[in-house]
Coordinates of C-alpha atoms and ligand atoms in Angstrom, one line a residue:
X1 CA 35.8 3.4 -18.3
X2 CA 33.1 5.5 -17.4
X3 CA 30.7 3.5 -15.4
X4 CA 26.8 2.9 -16.0
X5 CA 25.5 3.4 -13.4
X6 CA 21.7 3.6 -12.0
X7 CA 19.7 5.3 -10.2
X8 CA 16.3 4.0 -8.7
X9 CA 14.4 6.8 -6.5
X10 CA 11.5 4.7 -3.8
X11 CA 12.4 1.7 -2.0
X12 CA 8.6 0.7 -1.8
X13 CA 7.4 -2.1 -3.7
X14 CA 8.0 -1.6 -7.1
X15 CA 11.7 0.1 -6.0
X16 CA 12.6 -3.1 -4.2
X17 CA 11.6 -4.7 -6.6
X18 CA 13.3 -3.3 -9.2
X19 CA 16.8 -3.4 -8.1
X20 CA 16.2 -7.0 -7.3
X21 CA 15.9 -7.7 -10.3
X22 CA 17.6 -5.8 -12.0
X23 CA 20.8 -5.9 -10.2
X24 CA 20.0 -10.3 -11.0
X25 CA 19.5 -9.6 -15.0
X26 CA 22.7 -7.5 -15.7
X27 CA 25.0 -10.5 -12.5
X28 CA 24.3 -13.0 -15.6
X29 CA 23.5 -11.9 -18.8
X30 CA 26.8 -11.6 -20.9
X31 CA 26.9 -9.1 -23.3
X32 CA 25.4 -6.1 -20.8
X33 CA 27.7 -3.1 -18.7
X34 CA 28.4 -4.1 -15.3
X35 CA 25.3 -1.1 -14.0
X36 CA 26.4 0.6 -10.3
X37 CA 22.9 0.7 -8.6
X38 CA 21.9 3.0 -5.9
X39 CA 18.7 2.9 -4.1
X40 CA 16.9 6.1 -3.5
X41 CA 14.4 6.6 -0.5
X42 CA 13.6 9.6 1.5
X43 CA 13.5 6.6 4.4
X44 CA 16.0 4.5 5.7
X45 CA 13.3 1.6 6.0
X46 CA 11.1 -0.1 3.7
X47 CA 7.4 0.9 4.9
X48 CA 5.5 -2.3 4.3
X49 CA 2.3 -0.4 4.0
X50 CA 0.1 -3.1 2.8
X51 CA 0.2 -4.0 6.9
X52 CA -0.6 -0.3 8.6
X53 CA -3.6 -1.4 10.2
X54 CA -1.3 -3.5 12.7
X55 CA 0.5 -0.1 14.3
X56 CA -3.5 1.3 14.5
X57 CA -4.8 -2.8 16.4
X58 CA -1.7 -3.4 18.3
X59 CA 0.9 -1.5 20.0
X60 CA 4.9 -1.6 19.1
X61 CA 4.0 -4.2 15.6
X62 CA 6.3 -2.9 13.6
X63 CA 6.0 -3.2 9.9
X64 CA 9.0 -1.7 8.0
X65 CA 12.3 -3.3 7.7
X66 CA 16.5 -1.0 7.2
X67 CA 16.4 -1.5 3.6
X68 CA 20.3 -2.1 4.0
X69 CA 19.0 -5.4 5.1
X70 CA 16.7 -6.2 2.2
X71 CA 19.5 -4.8 -0.6
X72 CA 22.2 -7.4 -1.9
X73 CA 25.3 -6.3 -0.8
X74 CA 26.6 -4.4 -4.1
X75 CA 23.9 -2.3 -4.2
X76 CA 23.8 1.7 -2.7
X77 CA 21.9 3.1 -0.3
X78 CA 21.6 6.7 -0.5
X79 CA 18.8 8.5 2.3
X80 CA 17.1 11.5 0.5
X81 CA 14.4 13.2 -1.2
X82 CA 14.4 13.8 -4.8
X83 CA 13.5 16.7 -6.2
X84 CA 14.3 17.1 -9.6
X85 CA 15.0 15.8 -13.2
X86 CA 16.9 16.9 -16.0
X87 CA 15.6 14.2 -17.3
X88 CA 18.1 15.5 -20.9
X89 CA 20.7 15.9 -18.7
X90 CA 20.6 12.9 -17.5
X91 CA 20.7 14.8 -13.3
X92 CA 19.1 13.5 -10.6
X93 CA 18.5 16.8 -8.2
X94 CA 17.9 15.2 -4.1
X95 CA 18.1 16.9 -1.2
X96 CA 20.2 14.6 1.7
X97 CA 19.0 13.2 5.0
X98 CA 21.8 17.1 5.8
X99 CA 19.7 18.4 4.1
X100 CA 22.3 19.5 1.8
X101 CA 20.9 19.9 -2.0
X102 CA 22.3 17.4 -4.8
X103 CA 23.4 16.7 -7.6
X104 CA 23.8 13.1 -9.7
X105 CA 23.5 12.0 -12.8
X106 CA 22.2 8.4 -13.7
X107 CA 22.4 5.7 -17.2
X108 CA 19.7 4.6 -16.1
X109 CA 16.4 6.4 -13.8
X110 CA 13.3 4.2 -12.7
X111 CA 11.3 6.7 -10.4
X112 CA 9.0 3.9 -8.4
X113 CA 8.0 6.9 -5.9
X114 CA 4.9 5.5 -5.4
X115 CA 1.9 7.4 -3.8
X116 CA 0.1 9.5 -1.2
X117 CA -2.9 8.5 1.1
X118 CA -5.9 10.0 0.4
X119 CA -7.3 12.7 4.1
X120 CA -10.6 14.5 4.2
X121 CA -9.8 17.7 4.8
X122 CA -9.6 18.1 9.1
X123 CA -12.4 19.8 9.6
X124 CA -13.8 16.2 9.0
X125 CA -12.4 15.2 11.8
X126 CA -11.9 11.2 12.8
X127 CA -8.3 9.8 12.3
X128 CA -6.6 9.0 8.0
X129 CA -4.8 6.1 8.3
X130 CA -2.1 7.6 6.1
X131 CA 1.3 6.5 8.1
X132 CA 3.1 5.1 10.9
X133 CA 1.9 8.4 13.6
X134 CA -1.3 7.6 11.8
X135 CA -1.9 4.9 13.8
X136 CA 0.1 4.7 16.4
X137 CA -2.9 7.3 17.4
X138 CA -5.9 5.4 16.0
X139 CA -4.4 2.4 18.7
X140 CA -3.7 6.3 21.6
X141 CA -6.9 6.6 21.1
X142 CA -8.7 3.6 21.4
X143 CA -6.8 3.3 24.5
X144 CA -8.0 6.0 25.9
X145 CA -11.4 5.5 24.8
X146 CA -11.6 2.2 26.1
X147 CA -9.7 3.9 29.8
X148 CA -12.6 6.6 29.4
X149 CA -14.9 3.7 29.3
X150 CA -13.7 1.4 32.7
X151 CA -15.7 5.3 34.1
X152 CA -18.5 5.5 32.6
X153 CA -22.1 4.8 34.6
X154 CA -23.8 6.0 31.7
X155 CA -24.1 3.3 29.3
X156 CA -24.5 4.5 26.1
X157 CA -21.7 7.5 26.6
X158 CA -19.6 3.9 27.4
X159 CA -21.0 2.5 23.8
X160 CA -19.9 5.6 22.0
X161 CA -16.4 4.8 23.5
X162 CA -16.0 1.2 22.2
X163 CA -17.8 1.8 18.7
X164 CA -15.3 2.1 16.4
X165 CA -16.3 3.5 13.3
X166 CA -14.4 2.3 9.5
X167 CA -15.2 4.7 6.7
X168 CA -14.1 3.9 3.1
X169 CA -14.4 -0.2 2.9
X170 CA -11.5 -1.1 -0.4
X171 CA -9.4 -3.7 0.8
X172 CA -7.2 -1.2 3.4
X173 CA -11.0 -1.3 4.9
X174 CA -12.4 -4.6 5.2
X175 CA -8.4 -4.8 6.5
X176 CA -8.6 -3.0 9.7
X177 CA -11.7 -2.9 10.5
X178 CA -11.7 -7.0 11.3
X179 CA -8.4 -5.7 12.4
X180 CA -9.2 -3.3 14.7
X181 CA -12.7 -5.8 15.8
X182 CA -9.9 -8.7 16.6
X183 CA -7.7 -6.5 19.1
X184 CA -10.5 -4.3 20.1
X185 CA -12.0 -7.5 21.9
X186 CA -8.7 -8.3 23.5
X187 CA -8.8 -5.4 25.0
X188 CA -12.2 -5.5 26.3
X189 CA -11.6 -8.9 28.1
X190 CA -8.2 -7.7 29.2
X191 CA -9.5 -4.9 30.5
X192 CA -12.7 -7.0 32.1
X193 CA -15.5 -4.7 30.0
X194 CA -18.6 -5.7 28.9
X195 CA -17.6 -7.8 25.7
X196 CA -20.9 -7.3 23.2
X197 CA -19.5 -3.4 24.3
X198 CA -18.0 -3.5 21.2
X199 CA -19.0 -2.0 18.4
X200 CA -16.9 -2.2 15.1
X201 CA -19.0 -0.9 11.5
X202 CA -17.6 -0.5 7.9
X203 CA -18.8 2.2 6.1
X204 CA -19.2 1.5 2.6
X205 CA -20.2 3.8 -0.7
X206 CA -21.4 1.2 -2.8
X207 CA -23.8 -1.7 -2.6
X208 CA -20.9 -4.7 -2.3
X209 CA -17.9 -5.3 -0.7
X210 CA -15.0 -5.7 -3.7
X211 CA -16.5 -4.6 -6.7
X212 CA -13.1 -5.1 -8.6
X213 CA -14.5 -9.2 -8.3
X214 CA -18.1 -11.5 -8.1
X215 CA -20.5 -11.4 -6.4
X216 CA -20.1 -14.4 -4.2
X217 CA -17.2 -13.5 -3.0
X218 CA -17.8 -10.4 -1.9
X219 CA -20.3 -11.5 0.3
X220 CA -18.3 -14.5 1.5
X221 CA -16.1 -11.5 2.9
X222 CA -18.9 -9.9 4.7
X223 CA -20.2 -13.2 6.0
X224 CA -16.2 -12.9 7.7
X225 CA -16.2 -9.8 8.5
X226 CA -19.6 -10.0 10.7
X227 CA -18.6 -13.7 12.0
X228 CA -15.7 -11.5 13.2
X229 CA -17.4 -8.4 14.7
X230 CA -17.6 -5.9 12.1
X231 CA -21.4 -4.5 10.6
X232 CA -20.6 -3.9 6.7
X233 CA -23.1 -1.1 6.4
X234 CA -23.0 -0.2 2.7
X235 CA -24.7 3.1 0.4
X236 CA -23.7 5.6 2.6
X237 CA -20.5 7.5 2.9
X238 CA -19.0 9.2 6.3
X239 CA -19.4 13.0 5.7
X240 CA -17.8 14.1 9.2
X241 CA -17.5 13.4 12.2
X242 CA -17.4 16.2 15.3
X243 CA -17.7 15.3 19.2
X244 CA -17.9 11.9 19.1
X245 CA -20.0 11.3 16.2
X246 CA -20.5 11.0 12.4
X247 CA -23.8 12.7 10.3
X248 CA -23.6 9.6 6.9
X249 CA -24.7 10.1 3.7
X250 CA -28.4 8.6 4.0
X251 CA -28.9 11.5 6.9
X252 CA -27.9 9.2 9.9
X253 CA -25.3 9.2 12.8
X254 CA -23.7 7.1 14.6
X255 CA -22.1 8.4 18.1
X256 CA -18.5 6.6 17.3
X257 CA -15.3 7.0 19.9
X258 CA -13.1 6.7 17.0
X259 CA -13.6 6.8 13.2
X260 CA -11.1 5.5 11.1
X261 CA -10.4 7.0 7.8
X262 CA -9.2 4.6 5.0
X263 CA -10.3 6.4 1.4
X264 CA -8.1 4.6 -0.3
X265 CA -4.4 6.4 -2.4
X266 CA -3.2 9.2 -4.6
X267 CA -0.7 10.5 -6.8
X268 CA 2.7 11.6 -5.0
X269 CA 2.1 15.3 -5.1
X270 CA 6.1 15.0 -5.4
X271 CA 5.1 13.6 -9.4
X272 CA 4.1 17.7 -10.5
X273 CA 7.1 19.2 -9.9
X274 CA 9.6 16.7 -11.7
X275 CA 9.7 18.0 -15.2
X276 CA 8.6 14.8 -16.4
X277 CA 4.8 13.9 -18.7
X278 CA 1.4 13.5 -15.8
X279 CA -0.8 12.0 -16.9
X280 CA -4.4 14.4 -16.5
X281 CA -5.3 12.5 -13.3
X282 CA -1.1 13.1 -12.1
X283 CA 0.3 9.9 -12.6
X284 CA 3.8 9.0 -15.4
X285 CA 2.8 8.6 -18.9
X286 CA 5.1 6.2 -19.5
X287 CA 4.9 3.4 -23.1
X288 CA 4.0 0.3 -23.4
X289 CA 7.2 -0.5 -22.2
X290 CA 7.8 2.0 -18.7
X291 CA 9.6 3.8 -20.8
X292 CA 9.1 7.9 -20.3
X293 CA 8.7 9.6 -23.5
X294 CA 11.5 12.0 -25.3
X295 CA 13.7 11.1 -22.0
X296 CA 16.3 8.5 -22.7
X297 CA 16.8 6.0 -19.3
X298 CA 14.1 6.9 -17.6
X299 CA 11.3 4.4 -16.4
X300 CA 8.4 4.4 -14.2
X301 CA 6.6 1.7 -12.6
X302 CA 4.6 1.3 -9.5
X303 CA 1.9 3.5 -7.7
X304 CA 4.0 6.0 -9.3
X305 CA 2.7 5.4 -12.9
X306 CA 0.0 4.6 -15.5
X307 CA 0.8 1.8 -17.1
X308 CA -1.5 0.5 -19.5
X309 CA -2.3 -2.7 -20.9
X310 CA -0.8 -2.6 -24.3
X311 CA -3.2 -5.3 -25.4
X312 CA -7.1 -5.1 -23.9
X313 CA -6.0 -1.4 -23.2
X314 CA -6.8 -1.4 -19.7
X315 CA -4.6 0.0 -16.4
X316 CA -2.7 -2.2 -13.7
X317 CA -3.9 -1.3 -10.3
X318 CA -2.7 0.4 -7.6
X319 CA -1.5 -2.6 -6.3
X320 CA 1.5 -4.7 -5.1
X321 CA 1.5 -7.4 -6.8
X322 CA 1.0 -5.4 -10.3
X323 CA 4.6 -3.4 -8.8
X324 CA 6.5 -6.2 -8.5
X325 CA 5.8 -8.0 -11.8
X326 CA 6.1 -4.4 -13.7
X327 CA 9.4 -4.2 -10.8
X328 CA 10.9 -7.5 -12.4
X329 CA 10.1 -6.9 -16.4
X330 CA 11.4 -3.8 -16.4
X331 CA 14.8 -5.5 -15.9
X332 CA 14.5 -7.4 -19.4
X333 CA 13.0 -3.7 -21.2
X334 CA 16.5 -2.8 -19.7
X335 CA 18.5 -4.9 -20.5
X336 CA 17.2 -4.8 -24.9
X337 CA 17.3 -1.1 -24.3
X338 CA 20.7 -1.1 -23.2
X339 CA 21.3 -4.1 -26.5
X340 CA 19.5 -2.3 -28.9
X341 CA 17.0 -4.9 -28.5
X342 CA 13.3 -5.6 -28.9
X343 CA 12.0 -5.5 -25.6
X344 CA 8.8 -6.6 -23.6
X345 CA 6.1 -5.1 -23.6
X346 CA 3.5 -4.9 -20.1
X347 CA 1.0 -7.5 -19.5
X348 CA -1.6 -7.2 -17.5
X349 CA -1.3 -9.7 -13.9
X350 CA -3.7 -12.1 -13.4
X351 CA -6.6 -11.3 -11.4
X352 CA -5.6 -12.1 -7.6
X353 CA -6.7 -11.0 -4.8
X354 CA -6.1 -11.2 -0.8
X355 CA -7.7 -10.6 2.5
X356 CA -6.6 -10.4 5.2
X357 CA -9.8 -11.0 8.5
X358 CA -7.4 -10.2 11.4
X359 CA -4.3 -12.4 13.1
X360 CA -4.6 -15.9 11.7
X361 CA -7.6 -15.5 9.3
X362 CA -7.4 -14.4 5.6
X363 CA -9.0 -14.9 2.2
X364 CA -8.1 -14.7 -1.5
X365 CA -9.3 -15.2 -4.7
X366 CA -8.3 -15.9 -7.9
X367 CA -9.9 -16.5 -11.3
X368 CA -8.1 -19.1 -14.0
X369 CA -10.0 -20.4 -17.5
X370 CA -13.5 -18.6 -16.4
X371 CA -13.7 -20.4 -12.8
X372 CA -13.9 -18.3 -10.0
X373 CA -11.9 -20.1 -7.8
X374 CA -12.0 -19.1 -3.5
X375 CA -9.4 -20.2 -0.9
X376 CA -10.2 -19.8 2.9
X377 CA -9.8 -20.9 6.2
X378 CA -5.8 -22.2 6.7
X379 CA -5.0 -21.4 2.5
X380 CA -6.4 -18.5 2.5
X381 CA -4.5 -17.1 5.2
X382 CA -1.4 -18.6 3.9
X383 CA -1.7 -17.2 0.7
X384 CA -2.3 -13.4 2.4
X385 CA 0.7 -13.8 4.6
X386 CA 2.6 -15.1 1.7
X387 CA 1.9 -12.8 -0.1
X388 CA 2.5 -9.9 2.3
X389 CA 5.8 -11.4 2.2
X390 CA 7.2 -11.5 -0.6
X391 CA 6.7 -8.2 -1.8
X392 CA 8.1 -7.2 0.6
X393 CA 11.4 -10.2 0.1
X394 CA 10.8 -11.3 3.0
X395 CA 11.2 -15.3 3.3
Ligands
LIG1 C1 -3.6 1.0 3.8 C2 -2.8 0.0 2.9 C3 -3.0 -1.3 2.2 C4 -2.8 -1.4 1.5 N1 -3.5 -2.8 0.2 C5 -3.6 -4.0 -0.1 C6 -2.5 -5.2 -0.2 O1 -3.9 -6.2 0.4 N2 -2.5 -5.6 -1.6 C7 -1.8 -5.0 -2.6 O2 -1.5 -5.4 -3.2 N3 -1.9 -3.8 -2.2 C8 -2.2 -3.0 -1.4 N4 -2.1 -0.9 -1.2 C9 -1.6 -0.4 -2.3 C10 -0.3 -1.4 -2.5 O3 -0.3 -0.2 -1.2 C11 0.6 0.3 -3.4 O4 0.1 -0.2 -5.2 C12 1.7 -0.4 -3.3 O5 2.3 0.8 -2.2 C13 2.6 0.4 -4.6 O6 4.2 -0.2 -4.7 P1 5.1 0.9 -4.7 O7 6.8 1.3 -4.3 O8 5.0 1.9 -6.2 O9 4.7 3.2 -4.0 P2 5.0 3.0 -1.8 O10 4.5 1.1 -1.8 O11 3.8 4.3 -2.1 O12 6.8 3.0 -1.7 C14 6.9 4.8 -3.0 C15 8.5 4.3 -2.0 O13 8.5 6.0 -2.6 C16 9.3 6.9 -1.7 N5 9.5 8.1 -1.4 C17 8.2 9.5 -1.8 N6 9.4 10.0 -3.0 C18 10.3 10.3 -2.7 C19 10.8 11.0 -3.2 N7 10.8 12.1 -3.4 N8 12.6 11.3 -2.8 C20 12.8 9.7 -2.3 N9 11.9 8.2 -1.6 C21 10.2 8.7 -2.6 C22 8.9 6.4 -0.7 O14 9.6 6.7 1.3 C23 8.1 5.1 -0.2 O15 9.3 4.0 0.4 C24 -1.8 -1.3 0.5 C25 -2.3 0.3 0.5 C26 -2.3 0.5 1.6 C27 -2.5 2.2 1.6

């Protein structure tokens, strides 16, 4: 009997959770075919993308997990870069890790190839926190600045070398600035430099932090950041870093030894070559059950898809918690589609956000029954840590 082959593309948060949910649903339900599940990713590891600020702040911080360790035993892994799809013939084209072009047939294909991190044009200077190499380069630049600062007689130049500016104040910018401020103090103390000379500035284009939630959450975040040594500057953008001086949109300048850009996410450029329908913003267009129209057996979830709640008309955000919830529902959709039954449809995830504010410090906010709940202290940190770990299937 021909095997039913299910290929999941992408071992990020959406992909690994989809593999786990599909394996569980098909392993336990009678009447369903036995699936052969294959995960494809260009890397042999799952990148804990949300922790990119860690290797930027601390040497040798490991934020990758080998996919072979994460996957259920009966799931196969193929390290390959997907380059195309023939949705009529149900075939996926890819380049394997020896550089050979190959083709594999599928019955079910789940696209979970994620997004990329936005970076400014190279003439704008600074370092965008786009991946592991960029994180390490941020750390090396800071260490080199500190080495120069220990020998620097000129006070203004020493202070410039010890100033870090984070441009972009979304969750990534908030967490990055908090972690860098903590690590910078540790480094400065270890070298016997003056701790007060360290300055970490977070530049926010908006008039407050966390515009997706209530004002009091933004205010509390700002207070906690300031207590951790981060100064938040609102209503301005960094235009450019040149020769260690930043020019801001309000005309002011900041002498700064290190400028880190945290500018959010963009659609994976690979999507435009796949021949699947895209939205005007460049994400895969799917129906309310994550199906790509006119392409039987083809589904998309996570950051690479535009997912709309049919009840509210609101689009899901590009976050791990949303990707993880979509992955669980997708397993039920695939099972229903294979059995010819009505499939579940997407429902928006509850409002829930966590923020890491340096080692052992965190905050979480949710709204239930119209009431805002804010968690700080140990609980805030535990919630933050739990969400980081559970999204990556770690205990
Ligand atoms: C710095 C930062 C901080 C963040 N903080 C938070 C946070 O605190 N909370 C939160 O909920 N969200 C956060 N996010 C957003 C979150 O990381 C994304 O929503 C999440 O990664 C989406 O998961 P995904 O699986 O769709 O995509 P990804 O995690 O991007 O995974 C995509 C996978 O696809 C693979 N891939 C890509 N192209 C191909 C190809 N052609 N062939 C094969 N494999 C391919 C990649 O190697 C990768 O493994 C943050 C994002 C960043 C960048």
